[in-house]
CSV table of C-alpha atoms in Angstrom, one decimal:
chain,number,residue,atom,x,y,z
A,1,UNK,CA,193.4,94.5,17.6
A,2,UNK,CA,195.7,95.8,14.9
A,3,UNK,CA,194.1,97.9,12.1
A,4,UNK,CA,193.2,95.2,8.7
A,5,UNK,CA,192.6,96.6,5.5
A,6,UNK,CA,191.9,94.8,2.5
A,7,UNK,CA,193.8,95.1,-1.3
A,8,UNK,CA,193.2,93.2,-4.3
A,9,UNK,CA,191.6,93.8,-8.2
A,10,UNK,CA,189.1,92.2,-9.9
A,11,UNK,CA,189.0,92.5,-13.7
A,12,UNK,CA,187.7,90.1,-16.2
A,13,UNK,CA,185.1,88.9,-19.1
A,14,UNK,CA,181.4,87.3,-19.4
A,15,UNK,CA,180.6,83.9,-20.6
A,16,UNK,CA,178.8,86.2,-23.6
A,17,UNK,CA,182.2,87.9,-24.3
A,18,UNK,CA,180.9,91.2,-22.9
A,19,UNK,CA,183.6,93.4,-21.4
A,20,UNK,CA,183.1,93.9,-17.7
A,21,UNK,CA,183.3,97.5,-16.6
A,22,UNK,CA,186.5,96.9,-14.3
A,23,UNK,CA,188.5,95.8,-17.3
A,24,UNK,CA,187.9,98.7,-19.2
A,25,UNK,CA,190.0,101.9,-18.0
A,26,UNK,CA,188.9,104.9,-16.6
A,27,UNK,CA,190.0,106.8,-19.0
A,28,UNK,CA,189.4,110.5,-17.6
A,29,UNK,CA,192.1,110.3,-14.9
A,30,UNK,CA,195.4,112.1,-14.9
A,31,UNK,CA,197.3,108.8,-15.0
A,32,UNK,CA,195.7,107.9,-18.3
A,33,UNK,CA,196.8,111.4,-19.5
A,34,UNK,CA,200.0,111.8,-18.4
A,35,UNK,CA,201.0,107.9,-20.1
A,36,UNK,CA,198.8,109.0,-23.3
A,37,UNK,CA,201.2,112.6,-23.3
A,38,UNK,CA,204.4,110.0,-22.6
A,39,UNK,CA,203.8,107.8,-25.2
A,40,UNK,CA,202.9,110.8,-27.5
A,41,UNK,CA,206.2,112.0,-26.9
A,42,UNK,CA,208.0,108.9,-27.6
A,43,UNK,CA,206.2,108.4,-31.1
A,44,UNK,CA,207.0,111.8,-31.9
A,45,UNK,CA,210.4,111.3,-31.2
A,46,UNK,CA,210.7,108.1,-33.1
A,47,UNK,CA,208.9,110.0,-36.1
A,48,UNK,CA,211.6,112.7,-36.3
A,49,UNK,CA,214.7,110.3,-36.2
A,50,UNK,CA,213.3,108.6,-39.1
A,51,UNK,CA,215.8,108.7,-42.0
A,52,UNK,CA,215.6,111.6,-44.5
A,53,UNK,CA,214.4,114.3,-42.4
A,54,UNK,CA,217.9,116.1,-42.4
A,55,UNK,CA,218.3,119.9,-40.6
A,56,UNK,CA,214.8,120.1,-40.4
A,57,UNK,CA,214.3,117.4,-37.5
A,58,UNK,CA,213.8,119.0,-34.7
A,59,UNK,CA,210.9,121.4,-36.2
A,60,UNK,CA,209.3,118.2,-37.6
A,61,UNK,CA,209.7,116.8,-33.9
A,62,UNK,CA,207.7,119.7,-32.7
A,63,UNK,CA,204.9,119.6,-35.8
A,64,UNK,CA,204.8,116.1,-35.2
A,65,UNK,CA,204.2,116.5,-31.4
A,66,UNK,CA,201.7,118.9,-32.0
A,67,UNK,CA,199.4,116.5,-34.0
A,68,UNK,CA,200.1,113.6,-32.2
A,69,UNK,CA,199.0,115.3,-28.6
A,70,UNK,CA,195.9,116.6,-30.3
A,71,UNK,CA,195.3,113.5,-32.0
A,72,UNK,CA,195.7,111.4,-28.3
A,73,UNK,CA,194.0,114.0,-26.0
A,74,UNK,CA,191.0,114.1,-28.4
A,75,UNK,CA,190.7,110.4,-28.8
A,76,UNK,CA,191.1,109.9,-24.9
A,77,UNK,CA,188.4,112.1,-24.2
A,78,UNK,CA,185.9,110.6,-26.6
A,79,UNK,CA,186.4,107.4,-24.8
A,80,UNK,CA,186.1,108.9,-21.3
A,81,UNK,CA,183.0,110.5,-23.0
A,82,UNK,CA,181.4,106.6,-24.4
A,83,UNK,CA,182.8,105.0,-21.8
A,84,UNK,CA,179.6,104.0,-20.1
A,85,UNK,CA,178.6,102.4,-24.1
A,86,UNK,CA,181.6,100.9,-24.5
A,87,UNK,CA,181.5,98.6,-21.6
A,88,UNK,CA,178.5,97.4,-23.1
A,89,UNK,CA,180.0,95.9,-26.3
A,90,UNK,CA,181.3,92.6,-26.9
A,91,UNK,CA,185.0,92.4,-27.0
A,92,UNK,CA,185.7,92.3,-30.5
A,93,UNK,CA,183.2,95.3,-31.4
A,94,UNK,CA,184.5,97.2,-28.9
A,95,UNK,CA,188.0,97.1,-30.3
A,96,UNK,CA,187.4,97.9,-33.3
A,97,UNK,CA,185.0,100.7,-32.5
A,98,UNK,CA,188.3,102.5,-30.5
A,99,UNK,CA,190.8,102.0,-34.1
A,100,UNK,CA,187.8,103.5,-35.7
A,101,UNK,CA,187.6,106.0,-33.8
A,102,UNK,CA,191.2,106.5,-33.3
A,103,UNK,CA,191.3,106.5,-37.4
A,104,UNK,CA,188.7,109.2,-37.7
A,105,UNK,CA,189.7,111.4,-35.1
A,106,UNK,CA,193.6,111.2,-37.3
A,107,UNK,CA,191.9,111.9,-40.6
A,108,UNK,CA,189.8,114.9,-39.0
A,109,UNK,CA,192.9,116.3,-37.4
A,110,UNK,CA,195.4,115.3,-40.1
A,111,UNK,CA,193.0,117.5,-42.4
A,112,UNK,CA,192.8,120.6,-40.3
A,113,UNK,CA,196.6,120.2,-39.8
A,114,UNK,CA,197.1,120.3,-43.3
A,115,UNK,CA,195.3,123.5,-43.7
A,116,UNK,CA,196.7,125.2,-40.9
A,117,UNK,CA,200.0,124.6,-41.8
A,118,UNK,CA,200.2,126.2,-45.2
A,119,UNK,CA,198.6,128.9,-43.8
A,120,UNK,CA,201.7,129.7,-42.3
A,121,UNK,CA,203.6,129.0,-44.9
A,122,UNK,CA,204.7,125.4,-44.6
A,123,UNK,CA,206.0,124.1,-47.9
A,124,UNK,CA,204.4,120.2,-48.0
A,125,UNK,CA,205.7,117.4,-49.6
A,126,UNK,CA,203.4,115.6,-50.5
A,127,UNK,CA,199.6,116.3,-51.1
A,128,UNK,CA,196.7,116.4,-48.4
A,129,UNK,CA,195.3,113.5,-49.4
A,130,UNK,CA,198.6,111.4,-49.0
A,131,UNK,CA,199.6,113.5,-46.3
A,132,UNK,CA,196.0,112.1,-44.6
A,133,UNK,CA,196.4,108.9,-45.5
A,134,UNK,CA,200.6,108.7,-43.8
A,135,UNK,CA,199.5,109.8,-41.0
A,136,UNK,CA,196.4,107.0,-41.0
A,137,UNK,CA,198.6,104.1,-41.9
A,138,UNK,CA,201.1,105.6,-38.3
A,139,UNK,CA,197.5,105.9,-36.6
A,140,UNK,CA,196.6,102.2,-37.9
A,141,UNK,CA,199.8,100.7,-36.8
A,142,UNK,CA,199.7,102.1,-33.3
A,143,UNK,CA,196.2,100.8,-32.7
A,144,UNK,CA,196.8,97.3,-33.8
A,145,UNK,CA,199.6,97.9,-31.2
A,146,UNK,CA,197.8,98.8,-28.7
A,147,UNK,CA,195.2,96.0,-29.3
A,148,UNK,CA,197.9,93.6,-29.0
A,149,UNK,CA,198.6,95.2,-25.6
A,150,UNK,CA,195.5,95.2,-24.6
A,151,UNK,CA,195.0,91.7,-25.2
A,152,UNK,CA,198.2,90.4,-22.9
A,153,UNK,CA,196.7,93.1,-20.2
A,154,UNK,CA,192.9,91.0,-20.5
A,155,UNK,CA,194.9,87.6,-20.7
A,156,UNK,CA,196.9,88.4,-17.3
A,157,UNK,CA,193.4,90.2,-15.5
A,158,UNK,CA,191.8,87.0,-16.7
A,159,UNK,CA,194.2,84.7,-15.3
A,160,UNK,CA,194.4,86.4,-11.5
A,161,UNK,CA,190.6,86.8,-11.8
A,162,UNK,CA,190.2,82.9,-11.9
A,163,UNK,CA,192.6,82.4,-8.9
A,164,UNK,CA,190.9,85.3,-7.0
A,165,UNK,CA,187.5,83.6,-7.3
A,166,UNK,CA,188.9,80.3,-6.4
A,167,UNK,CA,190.1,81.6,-3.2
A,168,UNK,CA,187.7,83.0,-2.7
A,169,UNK,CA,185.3,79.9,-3.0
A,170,UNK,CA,188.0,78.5,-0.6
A,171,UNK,CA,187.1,81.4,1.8
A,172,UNK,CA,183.3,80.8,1.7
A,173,UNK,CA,183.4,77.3,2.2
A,174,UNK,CA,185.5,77.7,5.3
A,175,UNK,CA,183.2,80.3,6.7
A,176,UNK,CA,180.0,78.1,6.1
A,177,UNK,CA,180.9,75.2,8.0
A,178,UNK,CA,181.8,77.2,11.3
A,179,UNK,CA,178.7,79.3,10.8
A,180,UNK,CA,176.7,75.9,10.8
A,181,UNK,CA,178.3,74.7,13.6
A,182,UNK,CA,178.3,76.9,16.0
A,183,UNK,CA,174.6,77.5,15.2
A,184,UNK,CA,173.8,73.9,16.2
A,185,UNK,CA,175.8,74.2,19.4
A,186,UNK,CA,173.5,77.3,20.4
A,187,UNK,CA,170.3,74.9,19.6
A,188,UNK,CA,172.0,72.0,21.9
A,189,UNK,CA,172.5,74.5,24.6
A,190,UNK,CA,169.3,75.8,24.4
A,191,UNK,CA,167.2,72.1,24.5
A,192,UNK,CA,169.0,71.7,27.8
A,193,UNK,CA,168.5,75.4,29.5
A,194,UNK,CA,165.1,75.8,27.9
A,195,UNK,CA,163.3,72.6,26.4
A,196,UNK,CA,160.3,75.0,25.8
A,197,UNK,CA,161.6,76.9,23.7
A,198,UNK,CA,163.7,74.4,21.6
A,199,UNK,CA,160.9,73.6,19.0
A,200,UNK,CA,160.6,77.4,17.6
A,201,UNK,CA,164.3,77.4,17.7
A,202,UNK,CA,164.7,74.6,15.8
A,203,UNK,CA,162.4,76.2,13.1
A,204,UNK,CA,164.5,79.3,13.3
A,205,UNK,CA,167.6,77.7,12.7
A,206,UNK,CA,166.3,75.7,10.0
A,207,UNK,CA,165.5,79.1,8.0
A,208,UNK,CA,168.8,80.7,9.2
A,209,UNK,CA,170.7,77.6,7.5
A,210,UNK,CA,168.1,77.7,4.3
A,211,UNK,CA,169.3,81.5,4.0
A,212,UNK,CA,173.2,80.6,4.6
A,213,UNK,CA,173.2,77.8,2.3
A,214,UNK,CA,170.9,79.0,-0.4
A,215,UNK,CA,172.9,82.6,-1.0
A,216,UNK,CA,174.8,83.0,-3.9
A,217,UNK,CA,178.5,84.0,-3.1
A,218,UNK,CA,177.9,87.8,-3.1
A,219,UNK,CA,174.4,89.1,-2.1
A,220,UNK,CA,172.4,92.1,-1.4
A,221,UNK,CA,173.5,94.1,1.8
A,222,UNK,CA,169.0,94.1,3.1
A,223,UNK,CA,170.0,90.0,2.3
A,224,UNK,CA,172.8,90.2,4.3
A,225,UNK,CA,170.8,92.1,7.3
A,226,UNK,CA,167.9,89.9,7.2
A,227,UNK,CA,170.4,86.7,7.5
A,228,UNK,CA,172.4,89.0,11.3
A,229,UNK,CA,168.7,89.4,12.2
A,230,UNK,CA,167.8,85.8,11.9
A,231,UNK,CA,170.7,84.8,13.8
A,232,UNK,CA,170.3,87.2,16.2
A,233,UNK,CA,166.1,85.6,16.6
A,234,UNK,CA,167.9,82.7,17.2
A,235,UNK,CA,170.2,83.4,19.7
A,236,UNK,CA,167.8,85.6,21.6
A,237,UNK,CA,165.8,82.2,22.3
A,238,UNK,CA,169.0,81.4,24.5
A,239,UNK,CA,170.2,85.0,26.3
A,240,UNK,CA,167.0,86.6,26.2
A,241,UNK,CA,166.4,90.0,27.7
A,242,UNK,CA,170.8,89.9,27.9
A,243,UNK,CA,171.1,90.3,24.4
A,244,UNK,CA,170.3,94.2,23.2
A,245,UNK,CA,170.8,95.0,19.7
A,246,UNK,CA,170.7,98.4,18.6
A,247,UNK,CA,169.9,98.5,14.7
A,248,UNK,CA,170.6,102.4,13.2
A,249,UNK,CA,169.9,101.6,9.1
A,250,UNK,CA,168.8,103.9,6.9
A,251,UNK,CA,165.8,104.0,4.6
A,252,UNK,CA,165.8,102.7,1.8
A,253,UNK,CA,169.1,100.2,2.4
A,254,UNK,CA,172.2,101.3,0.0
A,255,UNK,CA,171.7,99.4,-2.5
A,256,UNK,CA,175.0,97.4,-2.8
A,257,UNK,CA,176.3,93.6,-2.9
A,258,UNK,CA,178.6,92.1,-0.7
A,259,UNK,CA,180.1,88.2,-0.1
A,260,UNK,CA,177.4,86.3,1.8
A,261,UNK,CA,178.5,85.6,5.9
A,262,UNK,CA,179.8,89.1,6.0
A,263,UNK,CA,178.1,90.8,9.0
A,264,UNK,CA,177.0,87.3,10.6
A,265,UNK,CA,180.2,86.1,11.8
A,266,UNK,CA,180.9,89.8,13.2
A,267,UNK,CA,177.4,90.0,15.1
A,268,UNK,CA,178.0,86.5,16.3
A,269,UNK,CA,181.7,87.8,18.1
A,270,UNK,CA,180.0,90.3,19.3
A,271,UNK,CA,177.6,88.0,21.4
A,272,UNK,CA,180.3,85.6,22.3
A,273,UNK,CA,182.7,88.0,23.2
A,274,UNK,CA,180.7,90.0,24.9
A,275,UNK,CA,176.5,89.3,25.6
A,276,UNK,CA,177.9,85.7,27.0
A,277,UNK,CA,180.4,86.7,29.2
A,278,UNK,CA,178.8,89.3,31.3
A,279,UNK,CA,175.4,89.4,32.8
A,280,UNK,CA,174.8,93.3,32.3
A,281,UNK,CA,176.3,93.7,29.1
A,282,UNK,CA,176.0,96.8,26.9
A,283,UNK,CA,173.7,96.5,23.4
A,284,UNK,CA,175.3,95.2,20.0
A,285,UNK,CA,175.3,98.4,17.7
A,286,UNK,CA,174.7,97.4,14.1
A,287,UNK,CA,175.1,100.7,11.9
A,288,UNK,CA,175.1,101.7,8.7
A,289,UNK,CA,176.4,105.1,6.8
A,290,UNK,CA,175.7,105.5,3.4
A,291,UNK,CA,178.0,107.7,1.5
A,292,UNK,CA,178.5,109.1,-2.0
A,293,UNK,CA,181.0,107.0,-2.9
A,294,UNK,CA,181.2,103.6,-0.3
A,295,UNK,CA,178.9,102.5,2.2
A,296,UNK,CA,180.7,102.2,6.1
A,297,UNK,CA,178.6,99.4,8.4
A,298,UNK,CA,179.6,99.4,11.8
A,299,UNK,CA,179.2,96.7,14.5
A,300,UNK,CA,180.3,97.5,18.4
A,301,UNK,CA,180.0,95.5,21.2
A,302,UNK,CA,181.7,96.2,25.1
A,303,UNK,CA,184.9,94.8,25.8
A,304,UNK,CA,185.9,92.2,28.7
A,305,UNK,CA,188.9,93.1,30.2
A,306,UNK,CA,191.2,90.2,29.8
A,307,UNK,CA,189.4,88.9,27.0
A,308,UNK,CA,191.1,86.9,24.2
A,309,UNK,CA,189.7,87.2,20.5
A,310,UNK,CA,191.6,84.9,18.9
A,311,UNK,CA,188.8,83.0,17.2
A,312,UNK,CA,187.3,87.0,16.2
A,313,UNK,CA,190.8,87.8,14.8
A,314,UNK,CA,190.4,84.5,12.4
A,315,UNK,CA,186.8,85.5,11.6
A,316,UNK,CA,187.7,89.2,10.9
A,317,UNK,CA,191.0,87.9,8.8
A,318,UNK,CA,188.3,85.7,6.4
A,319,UNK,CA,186.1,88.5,5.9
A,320,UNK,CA,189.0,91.0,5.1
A,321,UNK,CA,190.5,88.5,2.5
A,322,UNK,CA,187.0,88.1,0.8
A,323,UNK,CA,186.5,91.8,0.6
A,324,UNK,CA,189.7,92.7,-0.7
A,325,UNK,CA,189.2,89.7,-3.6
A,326,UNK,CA,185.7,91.2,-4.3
A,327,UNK,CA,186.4,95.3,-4.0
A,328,UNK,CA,190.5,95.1,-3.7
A,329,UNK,CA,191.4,98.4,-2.5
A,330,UNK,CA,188.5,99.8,-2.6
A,331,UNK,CA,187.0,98.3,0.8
A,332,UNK,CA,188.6,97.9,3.9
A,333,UNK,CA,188.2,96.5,7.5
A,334,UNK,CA,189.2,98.3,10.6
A,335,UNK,CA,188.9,96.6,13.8
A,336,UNK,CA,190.0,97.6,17.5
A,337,UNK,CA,189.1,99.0,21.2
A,338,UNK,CA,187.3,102.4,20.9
A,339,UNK,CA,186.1,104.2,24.0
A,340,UNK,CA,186.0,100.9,26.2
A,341,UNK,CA,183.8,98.9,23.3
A,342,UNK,CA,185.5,97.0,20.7
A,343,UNK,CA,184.7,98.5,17.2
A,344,UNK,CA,184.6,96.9,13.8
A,345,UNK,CA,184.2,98.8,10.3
A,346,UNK,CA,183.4,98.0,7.4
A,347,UNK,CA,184.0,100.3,4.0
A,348,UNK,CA,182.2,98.9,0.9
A,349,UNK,CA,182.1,100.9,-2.1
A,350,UNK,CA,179.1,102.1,-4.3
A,351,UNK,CA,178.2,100.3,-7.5
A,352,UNK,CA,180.6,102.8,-9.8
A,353,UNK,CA,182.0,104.7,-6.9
A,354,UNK,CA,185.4,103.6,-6.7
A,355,UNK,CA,185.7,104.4,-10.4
C-alpha cells in the first residue's frame, strides 16, 4: 500500500474565552523574525516618506530603522520569553498585556534612543518627552493594528476549527458502527465453533463495547491499549493458540492523547488479514517508541500473497483523516509491505513537541 500521511491545523478558543496554546504563535522561530524584520522595514519606510522630512530622508530612514528593529526584536523576544503565561490569559487580557508591553518596550527604547543620539551630535526637534510620546502614539497605532489582525486570523482558525471537529465527529461515528459490528460477527461465530466458550465472550464483548462507546473522542494512548487488548481477549476466545501478539511498550506509557478506535481497527486487520487466513501465522507486533518530540506505535502482521486489503485501506484512510484533523502535520501514517510482513506506523506528537 501507498505511503498516507496526514495534514491539517487545529487552532481555536475555550468556552471560558481562554486562548488555546495552538492559536497563539511560536514566537521564537525564524519565520516570526524574518516577517517582524519585513514589516519593520516597511514602517520604516513609510516613516521616512512622510511629508517634511526633505534631504534628510534617507538618514531618518536608517535612524528610524534602527529603533524600530530594536523596538520589534525586543518585544518578540519578551513574548517568546512569557509565552507559556500568556497562553494562560483570557483573550482580552492577553491583548492588552502584548500593547502594553509593546508601549513600554517603545518608551524604554525611545528614551535610550534619545540619549544616544545627541550624544553623537544629533540636533532634535523636538524634546525627549514629545519625542517619547511620537513614537508611542506610531507604537499605539500599530498594535491596535495588529489586534485587528489578529482578530480576522482567530475568526478564520475558529471557523475551520468547527468544521474540522465536525468531520471529525463524522469520522468517529463511522468507525464505531463497523467496530460494533464486526465484533458481534466474531461472537456469532464463536457460539457456533465453541458454545463453551460463548458465555465469557459475551461478557468480554460487553466491556469491549462499554469501553468503545463510553470514550470521549480523544483518549489516553494506556486507554487506547487497554481497549487493542480487550479486543484481542476477545478474539482469542475464537483463534486461540493461532493468534500471537507480541506487545514491546515501554514503562511508564508516553503520556499522550489520541482519537479513540485508533490502534483497534489496525490490530483487528491484522487478525483478519493475516491470523484468519493462515493456520501458522506469524505474531501481531504492537510497538511503541517514545521520542523527544512524537511518539511512533507500530503494528506488523505477515502478509498473504494475493491478499486484497481493500477494507484495511478504508480503515487506515479513517484513521489518517482523524489524525491529521487532531495533530495536522504533525502526525502521520505510513503503511506498506516491509520484509515480507505488512507494516503500519503511526507518528503522534508530544504534548508541546511539535511546537
Amino acid at each position: 500500500m501507498p505511503v498516507q500521511s496526514t495534514n491539517a491545523s487545529a487552532t481555536d478558543t475555550d468556552r471560558a474565552g481562554t486562548l488555546l496554546p495552538a492559536a497563539l504563535p511560536a514566537f521564537c522561530t525564524a519565520r516570526v523574525i524574518l516577517i517582524t524584520l519585513a514589516l519593520g522595514v516597511i514602517l520604516s519606510l513609510l516613516l521616512s516618506l512622510v511629508p517634511g522630512v526633505g534631504t534628510e530622508r534617507w538618514s531618518r530612514f536608517g535612524t528610524t530603522l534602527w529603533l524600530v528593529t530594536w523596538i520589534a526584536l525586543v518585544t518578540v523576544a519578551l513574548l517568546c520569553a512569557s509565552r507559556r503565561w500568556l497562553q494562560r490569559l483570557p483573550l482580552a487580557a492577553l491583548l492588552a498585556t502584548v500593547v502594553v508591553l509593546l508601549l513600554a518596550v517603545t518608551a524604554a527604547s525611545s528614551a535610550v534612543a534619545f540619549s544616544a543620539l545627541l550624544s553623537v551630535g544629533w540636533e532634535p526637534g523636538e524634546t525627549a518627552g514629545r519625542f517619547v510620546l511620537h513614537n508611542l502614539a506610531i507604537a499605539l497605532v500599530v498594535g491596535l493594528l495588529g489586534i485587528w489582525v489578529f482578530s480576522l486570523h482567530l475568526a478564520n482558525a475558529r471557523q475551520i476549527n468547527a468544521a474540522a471537529e465536525a468531520e471529525l465527529s463524522a469520522l468517529h461515528a463511522r468507525i464505531r458502527p463497523h467496530f460494533l459490528f464486526n465484533s458481534l460477527n466474531t461472537v456469532a461465530e464463536l457460539i457456533h465453533e465453541r458454545p463453551e466458550a460463548a458465555e465469557q465472550a459475551v461478557l468480554d464483548l460487553s466491556r469491549v463495547f462499554r469501553a468503545a462507546l463510553a470514550a470521549d473522542e480523544r483518549v489516553t494512548l494506556a486507554e487506547e491499549i487497554e481497549l487493542a487488548r480487550r479486543y484481542l481477549d476477545l478474539e482469542q476466545w475464537r483463534l486461540g493458540n493461532r493468534l500471537r501478539v507480541d506487545w514491546q511498550l515501554p514503562e511508564p506509557l508516553p503520556e499522550i492523547r489520541l482519537p479513540v478506535l485508533t490502534l483497534q481497527p489496525l490490530v483487528e486487520n491484522a487478525v483478519r488479514h493475516s491470523v484468519e487466513r493462515q493456520q501458522a501465522a506469524g505474531p501481531i507486533r504492537i510497538e511503541c517508541q517514545p521520542g523527544r518530540r512524537s511518539v511512533g506505535l507500530v503494528i506488523e502482521n505477515d502478509l498473504v500473497p494475493g491478499e486484497d486489503r481493500h477494507g484495511n485501506g478504508m480503515a487506515l484512510a479513517n484513521i489518517a483523516d482523524r489524525l491529521a484533523l487532531v495533530f495536522g502535520e504533525a502526525a502521520s501514517l505510513r503503511a506498506g509491505p516491509v520484509d515480507g510482513r505488512f507494516r503500519v506506523k503511526l507518528v503522534i506528537p508530544q504534548p508541546g513537541g511539535a511546537a
